[in-house]
PDB file of C-alpha atoms in Angstrom:
ATOM      1  CA  MET A   1      93.583  93.637  97.680  1.00 95.00           C
ATOM      2  CA  ARG A   2      96.521  95.322  99.446  1.00 98.00           C
ATOM      3  CA  ILE A   3      95.528  98.504 101.274  1.00 98.00           C
ATOM      4  CA  VAL A   4      97.222 101.373 103.125  1.00 98.00           C
ATOM      5  CA  ILE A   5      95.216 103.327 105.721  1.00 98.00           C
ATOM      6  CA  ALA A   6      96.055 106.845 106.952  1.00 98.00           C
ATOM      7  CA  GLU A   7      93.803 107.855 109.866  1.00 96.00           C
ATOM      8  CA  ASP A   8      94.809 109.626 113.077  1.00 94.00           C
ATOM      9  CA  LEU A   9      91.893 108.370 115.200  1.00 93.00           C
ATOM     10  CA  LEU A  10      93.081 105.095 116.680  1.00 94.00           C
ATOM     11  CA  LEU A  11      89.661 103.467 117.092  1.00 92.00           C
ATOM     12  CA  LEU A  12      88.570 104.312 113.538  1.00 92.00           C
ATOM     13  CA  ARG A  13      91.909 103.231 112.098  1.00 95.00           C
ATOM     14  CA  GLU A  14      91.857  99.899 113.922  1.00 95.00           C
ATOM     15  CA  GLY A  15      88.196  99.424 113.030  1.00 93.00           C
ATOM     16  CA  MET A  16      88.947  99.819 109.324  1.00 94.00           C
ATOM     17  CA  VAL A  17      91.912  97.454 109.621  1.00 96.00           C
ATOM     18  CA  ARG A  18      89.730  94.791 111.222  1.00 95.00           C
ATOM     19  CA  LEU A  19      86.851  95.237 108.767  1.00 94.00           C
ATOM     20  CA  LEU A  20      89.060  95.089 105.694  1.00 96.00           C
ATOM     21  CA  THR A  21      91.027  92.124 107.027  1.00 97.00           C
ATOM     22  CA  GLU A  22      87.863  90.196 107.863  1.00 96.00           C
ATOM     23  CA  THR A  23      86.528  90.778 104.349  1.00 96.00           C
ATOM     24  CA  GLY A  24      89.588  89.232 102.717  1.00 96.00           C
ATOM     25  CA  HIS A  25      91.871  92.221 102.146  1.00 97.00           C
ATOM     26  CA  THR A  26      95.407  92.783 103.422  1.00 98.00           C
ATOM     27  CA  VAL A  27      96.224  96.034 105.216  1.00 98.00           C
ATOM     28  CA  VAL A  28      99.924  96.425 104.501  1.00 98.00           C
ATOM     29  CA  ALA A  29     100.259  99.611 106.583  1.00 98.00           C
ATOM     30  CA  ALA A  30      98.074 101.655 108.942  1.00 98.00           C
ATOM     31  CA  VAL A  31      99.578 105.059 109.782  1.00 98.00           C
ATOM     32  CA  ASP A  32      98.483 108.255 111.535  1.00 96.00           C
ATOM     33  CA  ASN A  33     100.271 111.013 109.590  1.00 96.00           C
ATOM     34  CA  ALA A  34     100.895 112.209 106.037  1.00 95.00           C
ATOM     35  CA  ASP A  35     104.646 111.579 105.882  1.00 95.00           C
ATOM     36  CA  ASP A  36     104.216 107.955 106.925  1.00 97.00           C
ATOM     37  CA  LEU A  37     101.415 107.611 104.370  1.00 97.00           C
ATOM     38  CA  VAL A  38     103.648 108.698 101.502  1.00 96.00           C
ATOM     39  CA  ALA A  39     106.449 106.416 102.720  1.00 97.00           C
ATOM     40  CA  ALA A  40     104.079 103.454 103.084  1.00 97.00           C
ATOM     41  CA  VAL A  41     102.705 103.896  99.560  1.00 97.00           C
ATOM     42  CA  GLU A  42     106.209 104.161  98.115  1.00 96.00           C
ATOM     43  CA  GLU A  43     107.245 100.997  99.947  1.00 97.00           C
ATOM     44  CA  HIS A  44     104.200  98.796  99.443  1.00 97.00           C
ATOM     45  CA  ARG A  45     102.628 100.042  96.177  1.00 97.00           C
ATOM     46  CA  PRO A  46      99.119  99.201  97.461  1.00 98.00           C
ATOM     47  CA  ASP A  47      96.022  98.620  95.362  1.00 97.00           C
ATOM     48  CA  LEU A  48      94.227 101.331  97.359  1.00 98.00           C
ATOM     49  CA  SER A  49      94.956 103.995  99.974  1.00 98.00           C
ATOM     50  CA  VAL A  50      92.242 105.111 102.400  1.00 97.00           C
ATOM     51  CA  VAL A  51      93.160 108.614 103.544  1.00 96.00           C
ATOM     52  CA  ASP A  52      91.759 111.068 106.097  1.00 94.00           C
ATOM     53  CA  VAL A  53      91.830 114.678 104.867  1.00 90.00           C
ATOM     54  CA  ARG A  54      93.044 116.153 108.154  1.00 89.00           C
ATOM     55  CA  LEU A  55      96.148 114.555 109.638  1.00 92.00           C
ATOM     56  CA  PRO A  56      98.844 115.643 112.113  1.00 90.00           C
ATOM     57  CA  PRO A  57     100.493 117.960 112.753  1.00 86.00           C
ATOM     58  CA  GLY A  58      98.203 120.736 111.527  1.00 87.00           C
ATOM     59  CA  PHE A  59      94.935 118.830 111.085  1.00 87.00           C
ATOM     60  CA  ARG A  60      94.057 120.958 108.061  1.00 83.00           C
ATOM     61  CA  ASP A  61      94.631 119.312 104.677  1.00 85.00           C
ATOM     62  CA  GLU A  62      97.775 117.219 105.205  1.00 91.00           C
ATOM     63  CA  GLY A  63      96.080 114.008 104.083  1.00 92.00           C
ATOM     64  CA  LEU A  64      94.736 115.587 100.925  1.00 88.00           C
ATOM     65  CA  ARG A  65      98.077 117.099  99.974  1.00 88.00           C
ATOM     66  CA  ALA A  66      99.755 113.753 100.562  1.00 93.00           C
ATOM     67  CA  ALA A  67      97.139 112.066  98.355  1.00 92.00           C
ATOM     68  CA  LEU A  68      97.790 114.578  95.578  1.00 89.00           C
ATOM     69  CA  ARG A  69     101.550 113.959  95.914  1.00 91.00           C
ATOM     70  CA  ILE A  70     100.931 110.237  95.586  1.00 94.00           C
ATOM     71  CA  ARG A  71      98.793 110.708  92.459  1.00 91.00           C
ATOM     72  CA  ALA A  72     101.393 113.048  90.943  1.00 88.00           C
ATOM     73  CA  ALA A  73     104.128 110.448  91.471  1.00 91.00           C
ATOM     74  CA  GLU A  74     101.940 107.506  90.403  1.00 92.00           C
ATOM     75  CA  PRO A  75      98.885 108.579  88.346  1.00 88.00           C
ATOM     76  CA  SER A  76      97.336 105.111  88.568  1.00 90.00           C
ATOM     77  CA  ALA A  77      97.287 105.179  92.388  1.00 95.00           C
ATOM     78  CA  ARG A  78      93.801 104.589  93.830  1.00 95.00           C
ATOM     79  CA  ILE A  79      92.755 106.979  96.607  1.00 95.00           C
ATOM     80  CA  LEU A  80      89.649 106.883  98.809  1.00 95.00           C
ATOM     81  CA  ILE A  81      89.356 110.064 100.885  1.00 91.00           C
ATOM     82  CA  VAL A  82      87.417 110.054 104.166  1.00 91.00           C
ATOM     83  CA  SER A  83      86.477 113.270 105.952  1.00 88.00           C
ATOM     84  CA  GLN A  84      84.063 114.711 108.497  1.00 85.00           C
ATOM     85  CA  TYR A  85      83.359 117.621 106.175  1.00 79.00           C
ATOM     86  CA  VAL A  86      82.346 118.261 102.580  1.00 72.00           C
ATOM     87  CA  GLU A  87      85.323 119.929 100.937  1.00 68.00           C
ATOM     88  CA  ARG A  88      84.358 120.814  97.360  1.00 65.00           C
ATOM     89  CA  ALA A  89      87.855 121.749  96.180  1.00 63.00           C
ATOM     90  CA  TYR A  90      89.319 118.525  97.555  1.00 62.00           C
ATOM     91  CA  ALA A  91      86.989 116.370  95.475  1.00 60.00           C
ATOM     92  CA  ALA A  92      87.624 118.476  92.366  1.00 63.00           C
ATOM     93  CA  ASP A  93      91.413 118.399  92.841  1.00 68.00           C
ATOM     94  CA  LEU A  94      91.473 114.612  92.988  1.00 70.00           C
ATOM     95  CA  LEU A  95      89.194 114.254  89.977  1.00 65.00           C
ATOM     96  CA  ALA A  96      90.964 116.914  87.936  1.00 62.00           C
ATOM     97  CA  ASP A  97      93.165 114.523  85.966  1.00 61.00           C
ATOM     98  CA  GLY A  98      90.122 112.581  84.774  1.00 61.00           C
ATOM     99  CA  ARG A  99      91.668 109.180  85.468  1.00 71.00           C
ATOM    100  CA  GLY A 100      89.176 107.881  88.038  1.00 76.00           C
ATOM    101  CA  GLY A 101      90.249 105.619  90.855  1.00 88.00           C
ATOM    102  CA  VAL A 102      89.228 108.189  93.465  1.00 87.00           C
ATOM    103  CA  GLY A 103      86.471 108.504  96.034  1.00 87.00           C
ATOM    104  CA  TYR A 104      85.237 110.808  98.781  1.00 86.00           C
ATOM    105  CA  LEU A 105      83.240 109.505 101.744  1.00 88.00           C
ATOM    106  CA  LEU A 106      82.083 111.252 104.872  1.00 87.00           C
ATOM    107  CA  LYS A 107      83.203 109.427 107.997  1.00 84.00           C
ATOM    108  CA  ASP A 108      79.606 108.677 108.941  1.00 78.00           C
ATOM    109  CA  ARG A 109      79.460 106.515 105.805  1.00 73.00           C
ATOM    110  CA  VAL A 110      82.443 104.463 106.976  1.00 76.00           C
ATOM    111  CA  THR A 111      80.209 103.044 109.719  1.00 76.00           C
ATOM    112  CA  ALA A 112      77.730 101.929 107.034  1.00 80.00           C
ATOM    113  CA  LEU A 113      79.807  98.862 106.306  1.00 87.00           C
ATOM    114  CA  ASP A 114      78.250  97.807 103.015  1.00 86.00           C
ATOM    115  CA  ASP A 115      78.567 101.334 101.587  1.00 84.00           C
ATOM    116  CA  PHE A 116      82.184 101.585 102.702  1.00 90.00           C
ATOM    117  CA  LEU A 117      83.156  98.207 101.268  1.00 92.00           C
ATOM    118  CA  ASP A 118      81.354  99.002  98.018  1.00 89.00           C
ATOM    119  CA  ALA A 119      83.322 102.249  97.727  1.00 90.00           C
ATOM    120  CA  VAL A 120      86.583 100.401  98.427  1.00 95.00           C
ATOM    121  CA  GLU A 121      85.903  97.912  95.627  1.00 93.00           C
ATOM    122  CA  ARG A 122      84.690 100.581  93.198  1.00 89.00           C
ATOM    123  CA  VAL A 123      87.647 102.941  93.647  1.00 92.00           C
ATOM    124  CA  ALA A 124      90.189 100.104  93.559  1.00 94.00           C
ATOM    125  CA  ALA A 125      88.684  99.034  90.229  1.00 91.00           C
ATOM    126  CA  GLY A 126      89.327 102.495  88.786  1.00 88.00           C
ATOM    127  CA  GLY A 127      85.883 104.014  89.285  1.00 83.00           C
ATOM    128  CA  THR A 128      84.639 106.867  91.435  1.00 81.00           C
ATOM    129  CA  ALA A 129      82.688 106.812  94.699  1.00 83.00           C
ATOM    130  CA  MET A 130      81.191 110.049  95.968  1.00 79.00           C
ATOM    131  CA  ASP A 131      79.203 110.196  99.198  1.00 79.00           C
ATOM    132  CA  LEU A 132      75.539 111.019  98.626  1.00 72.00           C
ATOM    133  CA  GLU A 133      75.729 113.958 101.048  1.00 72.00           C
ATOM    134  CA  VAL A 134      78.796 115.296  99.219  1.00 69.00           C
ATOM    135  CA  VAL A 135      76.860 115.168  95.954  1.00 66.00           C
ATOM    136  CA  ARG A 136      73.823 116.880  97.526  1.00 63.00           C
ATOM    137  CA  GLN A 137      75.877 119.726  98.933  1.00 63.00           C
ATOM    138  CA  LEU A 138      77.770 120.177  95.683  1.00 58.00           C
ATOM    139  CA  PHE A 139      74.499 120.355  93.763  1.00 56.00           C
ATOM    140  CA  ASN A 140      73.210 122.952  96.228  1.00 55.00           C
ATOM    141  CA  ARG A 141      76.275 125.108  95.521  1.00 52.00           C
ATOM    142  CA  THR A 142      76.426 124.762  91.771  1.00 49.00           C
ATOM    143  CA  GLY A 143      74.783 127.184  89.394  1.00 48.00           C
ATOM    144  CA  GLY A 144      76.143 125.656  86.185  1.00 50.00           C
ATOM    145  CA  LEU A 145      75.069 122.798  83.962  1.00 66.00           C
ATOM    146  CA  ASP A 146      72.013 124.838  83.030  1.00 73.00           C
ATOM    147  CA  ALA A 147      71.615 122.946  79.767  1.00 79.00           C
ATOM    148  CA  LEU A 148      70.727 119.731  81.604  1.00 84.00           C
ATOM    149  CA  THR A 149      67.159 118.786  82.375  1.00 89.00           C
ATOM    150  CA  PRO A 150      66.193 118.005  86.002  1.00 88.00           C
ATOM    151  CA  ARG A 151      66.280 114.267  85.215  1.00 92.00           C
ATOM    152  CA  GLU A 152      69.691 114.554  83.546  1.00 89.00           C
ATOM    153  CA  ARG A 153      71.015 116.406  86.594  1.00 85.00           C
ATOM    154  CA  GLU A 154      69.617 113.625  88.763  1.00 87.00           C
ATOM    155  CA  VAL A 155      71.365 110.994  86.635  1.00 89.00           C
ATOM    156  CA  LEU A 156      74.617 112.976  86.762  1.00 85.00           C
ATOM    157  CA  GLY A 157      74.337 113.170  90.541  1.00 81.00           C
ATOM    158  CA  LEU A 158      74.097 109.382  90.700  1.00 85.00           C
ATOM    159  CA  MET A 159      77.024 109.094  88.293  1.00 82.00           C
ATOM    160  CA  ALA A 160      78.990 111.319  90.672  1.00 75.00           C
ATOM    161  CA  GLN A 161      78.361 108.766  93.411  1.00 75.00           C
ATOM    162  CA  GLY A 162      79.922 106.184  91.109  1.00 75.00           C
ATOM    163  CA  LEU A 163      76.758 104.219  90.327  1.00 81.00           C
ATOM    164  CA  SER A 164      76.685 101.980  87.268  1.00 83.00           C
ATOM    165  CA  ASN A 165      73.908 102.201  84.669  1.00 89.00           C
ATOM    166  CA  SER A 166      72.061  99.278  86.234  1.00 91.00           C
ATOM    167  CA  ALA A 167      72.304 100.861  89.691  1.00 89.00           C
ATOM    168  CA  ILE A 168      70.939 104.134  88.295  1.00 92.00           C
ATOM    169  CA  CYS A 169      68.048 102.179  86.776  1.00 93.00           C
ATOM    170  CA  ALA A 170      67.236 100.722  90.182  1.00 92.00           C
ATOM    171  CA  ALA A 171      67.597 104.036  92.008  1.00 90.00           C
ATOM    172  CA  LEU A 172      65.293 105.931  89.613  1.00 93.00           C
ATOM    173  CA  THR A 173      63.041 102.993  88.648  1.00 92.00           C
ATOM    174  CA  ILE A 174      63.527 103.585  84.939  1.00 93.00           C
ATOM    175  CA  ALA A 175      64.469 101.349  82.023  1.00 93.00           C
ATOM    176  CA  PRO A 176      68.085 100.813  80.930  1.00 92.00           C
ATOM    177  CA  VAL A 177      67.392 102.454  77.570  1.00 92.00           C
ATOM    178  CA  SER A 178      66.236 105.598  79.382  1.00 92.00           C
ATOM    179  CA  VAL A 179      69.404 105.746  81.460  1.00 92.00           C
ATOM    180  CA  GLU A 180      71.533 105.298  78.338  1.00 90.00           C
ATOM    181  CA  LYS A 181      69.614 108.105  76.617  1.00 92.00           C
ATOM    182  CA  HIS A 182      70.044 110.468  79.570  1.00 90.00           C
ATOM    183  CA  ILE A 183      73.770 109.729  79.811  1.00 87.00           C
ATOM    184  CA  GLY A 184      74.168 110.240  76.067  1.00 86.00           C
ATOM    185  CA  ASN A 185      72.436 113.612  76.389  1.00 87.00           C
ATOM    186  CA  ILE A 186      74.702 114.550  79.307  1.00 83.00           C
ATOM    187  CA  PHE A 187      77.819 113.712  77.284  1.00 79.00           C
ATOM    188  CA  ALA A 188      76.521 115.709  74.314  1.00 80.00           C
ATOM    189  CA  LYS A 189      75.520 118.774  76.341  1.00 79.00           C
ATOM    190  CA  LEU A 190      78.846 118.783  78.194  1.00 74.00           C
ATOM    191  CA  GLN A 191      80.607 118.478  74.818  1.00 71.00           C
ATOM    192  CA  LEU A 192      82.375 115.233  75.688  1.00 66.00           C
ATOM    193  CA  PRO A 193      83.267 113.571  72.363  1.00 61.00           C
ATOM    194  CA  PRO A 194      82.909 109.822  71.778  1.00 62.00           C
ATOM    195  CA  SER A 195      85.657 107.863  73.534  1.00 56.00           C
ATOM    196  CA  ASP A 196      85.903 105.358  76.351  1.00 53.00           C
ATOM    197  CA  ASP A 197      82.621 105.695  78.294  1.00 59.00           C
ATOM    198  CA  ALA A 198      84.314 105.210  81.674  1.00 57.00           C
ATOM    199  CA  HIS A 199      86.655 108.095  80.838  1.00 58.00           C
ATOM    200  CA  ARG A 200      83.748 110.316  79.775  1.00 67.00           C
ATOM    201  CA  ARG A 201      81.842 109.509  82.968  1.00 70.00           C
ATOM    202  CA  VAL A 202      84.750 110.827  85.036  1.00 65.00           C
ATOM    203  CA  HIS A 203      84.927 114.006  82.964  1.00 64.00           C
ATOM    204  CA  ALA A 204      81.169 114.490  83.272  1.00 71.00           C
ATOM    205  CA  VAL A 205      81.457 114.256  87.038  1.00 69.00           C
ATOM    206  CA  LEU A 206      84.418 116.642  86.949  1.00 63.00           C
ATOM    207  CA  ALA A 207      82.336 119.165  84.976  1.00 66.00           C
ATOM    208  CA  PHE A 208      79.657 118.856  87.643  1.00 66.00           C
ATOM    209  CA  LEU A 209      82.152 119.417  90.476  1.00 61.00           C
ATOM    210  CA  ASN A 210      83.780 122.397  88.795  1.00 59.00           C
ATOM    211  CA  SER A 211      80.541 124.099  87.762  1.00 57.00           C
TER     212      SER A 211
END
């Protein structure tokens, strides 16, 4: 796929360029600031943008705001956020439109090459990819979703990471029919009416993030 990278740390930026190139992707632009990110996306129309939250000049939320501008201009744009910190609002803002095609990884996860590449593929395909530590910290902060059982909350946490039904089966060592039942219960308790399951999964995760 064709990818744009926005990362101010030279070594990390070049490392991602090399990794993605060696695994068959094309990095059409690698920039170190938000303005160049927006310009690169407008020029190249990439399949995915990998974006650091904190970019020059302020190193606060320039990358995030640029990502939101990109999604506002092109709702189908795929964005994978990378950050050193868990920023709850950032994840919720990107998921708020319910379209998928977004992810949030901590930078430590970028060095776990298989996890990073899996997230790249998943987000580019229109799914979600949430770092396990992000999910854990969000669960620690949330007081909602009281209607869910402990197992249903566990399944929803894995859904928030972007895992498929079969991956949830493997992670929890339970049968596919059990996973389907738990997910059906989650949809019902969150009052998500029958529709495209991929769409409902995103909204279920959004309910979790906003609770």
